[in-house]
Coordinates of C-alpha atoms and ligand atoms in Angstrom, one line a residue:
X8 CA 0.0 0.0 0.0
X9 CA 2.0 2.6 -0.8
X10 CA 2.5 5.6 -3.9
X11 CA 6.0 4.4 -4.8
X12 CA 4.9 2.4 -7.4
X13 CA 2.6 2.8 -10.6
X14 CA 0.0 0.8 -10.6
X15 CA -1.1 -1.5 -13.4
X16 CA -4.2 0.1 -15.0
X17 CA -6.2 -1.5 -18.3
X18 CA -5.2 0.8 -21.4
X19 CA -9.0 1.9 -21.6
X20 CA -10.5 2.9 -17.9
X21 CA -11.1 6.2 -16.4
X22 CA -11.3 4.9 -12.9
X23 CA -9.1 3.8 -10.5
X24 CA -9.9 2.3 -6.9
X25 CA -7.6 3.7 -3.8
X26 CA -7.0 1.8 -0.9
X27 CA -7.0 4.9 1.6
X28 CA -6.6 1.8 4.5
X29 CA -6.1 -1.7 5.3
X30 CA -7.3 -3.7 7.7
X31 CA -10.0 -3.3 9.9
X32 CA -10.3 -2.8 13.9
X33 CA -14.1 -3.2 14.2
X34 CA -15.4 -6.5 15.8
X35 CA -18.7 -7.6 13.9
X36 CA -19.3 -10.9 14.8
X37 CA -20.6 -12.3 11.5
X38 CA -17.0 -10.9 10.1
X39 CA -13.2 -12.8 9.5
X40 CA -11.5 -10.2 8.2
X41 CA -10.0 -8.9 11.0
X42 CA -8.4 -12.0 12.1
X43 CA -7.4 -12.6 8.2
X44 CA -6.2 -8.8 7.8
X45 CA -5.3 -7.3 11.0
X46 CA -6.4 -4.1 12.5
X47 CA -6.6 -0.7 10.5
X48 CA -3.8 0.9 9.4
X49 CA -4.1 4.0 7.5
X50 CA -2.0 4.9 4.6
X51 CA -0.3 8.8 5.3
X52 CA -2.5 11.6 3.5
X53 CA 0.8 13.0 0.8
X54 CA 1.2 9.3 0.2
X55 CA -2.6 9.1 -0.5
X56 CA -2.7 12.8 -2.5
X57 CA 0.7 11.3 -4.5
X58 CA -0.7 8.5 -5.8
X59 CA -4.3 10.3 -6.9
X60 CA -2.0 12.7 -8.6
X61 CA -0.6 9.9 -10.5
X62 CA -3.8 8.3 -11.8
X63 CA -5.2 11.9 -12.8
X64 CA -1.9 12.4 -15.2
X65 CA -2.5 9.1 -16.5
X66 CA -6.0 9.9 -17.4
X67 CA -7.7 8.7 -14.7
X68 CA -11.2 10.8 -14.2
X69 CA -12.7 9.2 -11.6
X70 CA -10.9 7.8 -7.7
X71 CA -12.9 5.3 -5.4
X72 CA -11.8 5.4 -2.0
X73 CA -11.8 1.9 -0.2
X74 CA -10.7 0.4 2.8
X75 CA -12.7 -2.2 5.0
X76 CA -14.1 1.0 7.2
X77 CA -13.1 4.1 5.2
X78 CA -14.6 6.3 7.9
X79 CA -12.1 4.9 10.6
X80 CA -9.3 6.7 8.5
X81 CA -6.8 8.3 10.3
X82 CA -7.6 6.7 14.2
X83 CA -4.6 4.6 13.9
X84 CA -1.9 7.1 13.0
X85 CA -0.1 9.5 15.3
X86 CA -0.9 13.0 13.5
X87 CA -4.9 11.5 13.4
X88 CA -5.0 12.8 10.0
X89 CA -9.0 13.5 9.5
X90 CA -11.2 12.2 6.2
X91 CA -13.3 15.2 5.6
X92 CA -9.4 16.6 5.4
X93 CA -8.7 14.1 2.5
X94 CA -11.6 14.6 0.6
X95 CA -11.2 18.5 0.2
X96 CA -7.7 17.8 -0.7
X97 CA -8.5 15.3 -2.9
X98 CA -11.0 17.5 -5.0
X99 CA -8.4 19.9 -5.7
X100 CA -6.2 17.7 -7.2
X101 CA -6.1 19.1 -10.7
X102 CA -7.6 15.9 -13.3
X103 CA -9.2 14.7 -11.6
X104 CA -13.1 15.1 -11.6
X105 CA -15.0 13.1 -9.3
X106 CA -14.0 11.3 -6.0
X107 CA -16.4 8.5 -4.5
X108 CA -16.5 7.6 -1.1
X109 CA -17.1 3.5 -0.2
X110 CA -17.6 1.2 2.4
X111 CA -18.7 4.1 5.4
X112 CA -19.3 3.0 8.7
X113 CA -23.0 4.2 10.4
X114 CA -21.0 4.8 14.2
X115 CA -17.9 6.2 12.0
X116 CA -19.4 8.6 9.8
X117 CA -19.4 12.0 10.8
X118 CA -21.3 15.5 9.8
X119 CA -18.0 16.6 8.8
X120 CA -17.3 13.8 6.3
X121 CA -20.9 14.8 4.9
X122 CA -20.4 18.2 5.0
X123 CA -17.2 17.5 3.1
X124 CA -19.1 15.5 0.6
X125 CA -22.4 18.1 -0.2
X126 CA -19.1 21.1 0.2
X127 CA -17.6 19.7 -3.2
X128 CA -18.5 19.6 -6.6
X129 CA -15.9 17.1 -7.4
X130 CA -17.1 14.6 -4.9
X131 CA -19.9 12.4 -5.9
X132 CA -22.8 13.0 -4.0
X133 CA -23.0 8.9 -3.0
X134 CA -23.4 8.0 0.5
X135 CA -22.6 4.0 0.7
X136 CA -23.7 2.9 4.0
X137 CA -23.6 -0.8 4.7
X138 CA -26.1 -0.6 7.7
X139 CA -26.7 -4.7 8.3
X140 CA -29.9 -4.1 9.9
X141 CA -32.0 -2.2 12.2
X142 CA -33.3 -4.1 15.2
X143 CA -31.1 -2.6 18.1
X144 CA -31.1 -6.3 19.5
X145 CA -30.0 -7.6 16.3
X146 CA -27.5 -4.6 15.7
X147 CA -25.8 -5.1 19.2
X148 CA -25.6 -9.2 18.7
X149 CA -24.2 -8.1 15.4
X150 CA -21.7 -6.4 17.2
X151 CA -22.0 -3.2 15.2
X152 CA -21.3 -0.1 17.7
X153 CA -24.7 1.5 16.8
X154 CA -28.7 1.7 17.0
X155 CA -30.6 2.4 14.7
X156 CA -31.6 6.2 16.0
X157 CA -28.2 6.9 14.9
X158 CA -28.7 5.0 11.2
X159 CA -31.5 7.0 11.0
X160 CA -29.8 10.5 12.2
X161 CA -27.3 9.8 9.5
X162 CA -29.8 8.9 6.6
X163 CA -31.8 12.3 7.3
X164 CA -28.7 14.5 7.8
X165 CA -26.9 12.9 4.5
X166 CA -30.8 14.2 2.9
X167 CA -30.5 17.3 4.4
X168 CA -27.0 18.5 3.7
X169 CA -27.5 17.3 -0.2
X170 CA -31.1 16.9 -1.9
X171 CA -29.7 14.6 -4.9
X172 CA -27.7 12.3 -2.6
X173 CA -27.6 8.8 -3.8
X174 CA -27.6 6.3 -0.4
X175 CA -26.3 2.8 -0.8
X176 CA -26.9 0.3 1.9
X177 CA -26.3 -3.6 2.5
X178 CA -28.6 -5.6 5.0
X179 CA -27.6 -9.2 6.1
X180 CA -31.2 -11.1 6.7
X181 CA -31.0 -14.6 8.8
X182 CA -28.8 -13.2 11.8
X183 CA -29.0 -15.4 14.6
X184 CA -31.9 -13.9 16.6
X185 CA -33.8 -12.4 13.7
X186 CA -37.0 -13.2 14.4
X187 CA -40.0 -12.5 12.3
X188 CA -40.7 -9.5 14.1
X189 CA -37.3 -8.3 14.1
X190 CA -37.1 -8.7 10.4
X191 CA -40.5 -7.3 10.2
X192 CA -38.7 -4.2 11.7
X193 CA -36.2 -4.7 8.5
X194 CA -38.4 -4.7 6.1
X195 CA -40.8 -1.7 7.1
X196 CA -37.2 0.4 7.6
X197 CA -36.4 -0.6 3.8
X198 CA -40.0 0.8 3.0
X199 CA -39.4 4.0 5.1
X200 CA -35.5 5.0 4.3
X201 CA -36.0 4.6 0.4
X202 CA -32.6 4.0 -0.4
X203 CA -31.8 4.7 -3.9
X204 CA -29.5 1.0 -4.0
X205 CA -29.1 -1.7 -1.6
X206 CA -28.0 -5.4 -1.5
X207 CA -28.9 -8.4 0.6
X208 CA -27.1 -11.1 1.9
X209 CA -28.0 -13.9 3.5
X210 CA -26.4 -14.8 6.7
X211 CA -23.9 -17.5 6.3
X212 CA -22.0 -18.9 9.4
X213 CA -18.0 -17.9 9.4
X214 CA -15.5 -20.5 10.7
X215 CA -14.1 -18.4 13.9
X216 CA -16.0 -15.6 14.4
X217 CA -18.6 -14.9 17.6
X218 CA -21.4 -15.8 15.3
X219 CA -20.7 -19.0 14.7
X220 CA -21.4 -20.0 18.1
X221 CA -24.5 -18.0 18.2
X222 CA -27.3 -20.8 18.1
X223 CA -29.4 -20.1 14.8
X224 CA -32.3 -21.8 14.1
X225 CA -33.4 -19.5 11.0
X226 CA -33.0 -22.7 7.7
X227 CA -32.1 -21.5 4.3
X228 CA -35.3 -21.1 2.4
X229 CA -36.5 -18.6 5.5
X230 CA -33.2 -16.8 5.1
X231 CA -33.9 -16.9 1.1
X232 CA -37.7 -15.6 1.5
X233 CA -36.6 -12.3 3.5
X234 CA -34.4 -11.6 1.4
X235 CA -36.4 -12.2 -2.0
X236 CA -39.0 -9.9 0.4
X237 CA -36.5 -7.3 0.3
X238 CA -35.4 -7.3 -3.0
X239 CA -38.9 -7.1 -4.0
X240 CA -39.8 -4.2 -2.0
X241 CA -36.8 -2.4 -3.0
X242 CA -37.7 -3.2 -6.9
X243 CA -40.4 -1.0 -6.6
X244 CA -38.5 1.5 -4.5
X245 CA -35.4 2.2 -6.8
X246 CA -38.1 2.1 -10.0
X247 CA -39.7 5.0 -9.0
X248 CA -36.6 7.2 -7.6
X249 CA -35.2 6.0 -11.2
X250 CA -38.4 7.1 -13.1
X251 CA -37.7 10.4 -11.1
X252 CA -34.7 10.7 -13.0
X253 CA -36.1 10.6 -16.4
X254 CA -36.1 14.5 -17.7
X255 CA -33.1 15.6 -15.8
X256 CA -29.5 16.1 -16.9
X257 CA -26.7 14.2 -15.2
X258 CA -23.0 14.0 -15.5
X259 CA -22.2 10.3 -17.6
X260 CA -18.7 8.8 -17.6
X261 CA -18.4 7.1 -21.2
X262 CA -17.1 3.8 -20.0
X263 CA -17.3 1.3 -23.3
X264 CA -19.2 0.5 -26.2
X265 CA -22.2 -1.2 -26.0
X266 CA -23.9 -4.3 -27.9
X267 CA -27.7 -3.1 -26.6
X268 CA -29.2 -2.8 -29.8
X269 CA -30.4 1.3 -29.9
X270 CA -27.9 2.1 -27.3
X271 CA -23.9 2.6 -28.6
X272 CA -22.1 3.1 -25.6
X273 CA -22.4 2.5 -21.9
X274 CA -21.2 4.4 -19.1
X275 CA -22.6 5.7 -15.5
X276 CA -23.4 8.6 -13.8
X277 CA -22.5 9.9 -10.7
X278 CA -25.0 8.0 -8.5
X279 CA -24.0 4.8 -10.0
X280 CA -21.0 3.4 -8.6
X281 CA -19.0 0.4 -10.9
X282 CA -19.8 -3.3 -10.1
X283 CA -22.2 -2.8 -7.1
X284 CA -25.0 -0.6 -9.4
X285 CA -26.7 0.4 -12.3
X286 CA -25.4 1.8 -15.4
X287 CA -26.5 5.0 -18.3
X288 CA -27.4 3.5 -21.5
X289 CA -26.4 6.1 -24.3
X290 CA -28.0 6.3 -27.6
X291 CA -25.5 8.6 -29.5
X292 CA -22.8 7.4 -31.5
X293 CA -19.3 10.1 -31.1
X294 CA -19.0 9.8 -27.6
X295 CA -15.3 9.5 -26.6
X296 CA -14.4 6.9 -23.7
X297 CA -13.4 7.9 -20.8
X298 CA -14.8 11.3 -20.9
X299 CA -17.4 12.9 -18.6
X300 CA -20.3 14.3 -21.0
X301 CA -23.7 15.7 -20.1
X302 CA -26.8 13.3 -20.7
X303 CA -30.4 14.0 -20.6
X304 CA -31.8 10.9 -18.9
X305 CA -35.2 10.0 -21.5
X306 CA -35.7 6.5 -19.6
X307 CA -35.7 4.0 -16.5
X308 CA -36.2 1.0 -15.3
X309 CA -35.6 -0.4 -11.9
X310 CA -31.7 -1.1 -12.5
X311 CA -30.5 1.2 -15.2
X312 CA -31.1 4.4 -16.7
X313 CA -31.1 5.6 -20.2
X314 CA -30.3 9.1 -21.8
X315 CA -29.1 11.0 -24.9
X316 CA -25.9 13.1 -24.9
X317 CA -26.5 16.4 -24.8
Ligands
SF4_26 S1 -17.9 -6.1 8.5 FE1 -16.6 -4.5 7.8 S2 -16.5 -3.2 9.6 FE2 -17.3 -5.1 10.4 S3 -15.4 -6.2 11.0 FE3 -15.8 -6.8 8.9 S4 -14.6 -5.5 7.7 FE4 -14.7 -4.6 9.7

């Protein structure tokens, strides 16, 4: 983890992921990395700045900050360099034009980071909190450091600083302890937050960690028909906050041609992150790859959107 070297990048992409961290100090009880990767250590901020330098001379348009808890950045070093601090310098790095925050922490995040995120223009406007779940009972056997007042604080500050925030969560359903009316209390949280993306997992029992002892009585199919409750509820849910979209203009990195018949290339706007969400289909031919061009978005389904350049 460190600037010193350049990093291997495919001849065509415009973005790069940064490890900003390693490691992870947290204790969830579901979790084995931090037996497999140790606690967090943070890479130094001018190591950090040095490297996004690089990728923005080689062309890189667009950084994606990881770590296994980004928002625990800084706690391990001895100057307690802060993230909010990053960001900003980060978004004056000249190249570069948009910065994405992953993998937050809901009793890590703070209104600065936010703040630092709505203060910006360079820095996508894409919360991703991974929140597991909302029971409190569930949430403390889970080991997570927080209740769900504060997931819920967060959600309606991250709305408040920044009307067009994307939010991003993951849910685990199956937890030893979940009972039906604790994932009742999931499911009617999924209706009322109306994230704009979020996965589910299924729990699955990790060789070492505190769950694994935890007796479970919750069988696979159960575990399979909360989350296919989920997933359906959030169908409808992302649908309409997509069909929102249609009519407005958004920011599209041109990321590769596509095969879609009508559409020629593919790309994503700034409320899409790569992998984990949907894409922009574009109809125009011309576009050039890797650049950041404005599209009016004409249509949407539940996954994807689709637009014309403008
Ligand atoms: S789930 Fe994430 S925050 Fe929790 S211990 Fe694992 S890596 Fe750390």
């Amino acid at each position: 983890m460190s600037s010193r070297h350049d990093r291997i990048l495919s001849p065509d992409t415009a973005t790069a992921y940064l490890k900003i961290s390693d490691g992870c100090s947290n204790c969830c009880a579901y979790c084995a990395i931090p037996s497999i990767r140790g606690k967090a250590r943070s890479r130094r901020p001018d190591d950090i700045l040095l490297e996004a330098q690089k990728l923005a001379d080689r062309g890189i348009r667009e950084i994606i900050l990881i770590g296994q808890d980004t928002t625990a950045y800084g706690r391990d070093l001895k100057t307690r360099p802060k993230l909010s601090a990053l960001l900003s310098d980060l978004a004056s790095l000249p190249g570069l034009s948009w910065v994405r925050l992953l993998y937050t922490h809901p009793a890590h995040i703070t209104a600065d980071v936010l703040e630092a995120i709505a203060g910006h223009q360079k820095i996508c406007r894409y919360i991703d909190l991974p929140v597991q779940h909302i029971d409190n009972t569930v949430l403390t056997a889970m080991n997570r450091g927080v209740f769900s007042e504060r997931i819920r604080e967060i959600i309606s500050l991250s709305r408040s600083l920044m009307t067009d925030v994307a939010l991003r969560t993951s849910l685990i359903v199956g937890f030893p302890g979940e009972t039906k009316k604790r994932f009742e209390r999931l499911l009617d949280f999924v209706k009322e937050a109306r994230f704009d993306h979020l996965g589910v997992f299924t729990y699955s029992r990790e060789e070492g960690t505190a769950a694994a002892k935890m007796p479970s009585r919750i069988g696979e199919k159960e575990k399979e028909r909360r989350r296919d409750l989920i997933m359906s509820e959030q169908a409808d849910i992302s649908y309409a906050i997509n069909q929102k979209l249609t009519g407005s203009v958004q920011e599209v990195l041109i990321e590769e041609k596509s095969d879609r018949e009508g559409f020629a290339f593919i790309g994503r706007c700034r409320r899409q992150a790569p992998e984990i969400d949907g894409v922009t289909y574009i109809r125009n031919n011309g576009a050039k790859i890797g650049s950041i061009m404005k599209c009016k978005i004409t249509a949407a389904d539940h996954y994807d959107l689709y637009g014309e350049l403008l």
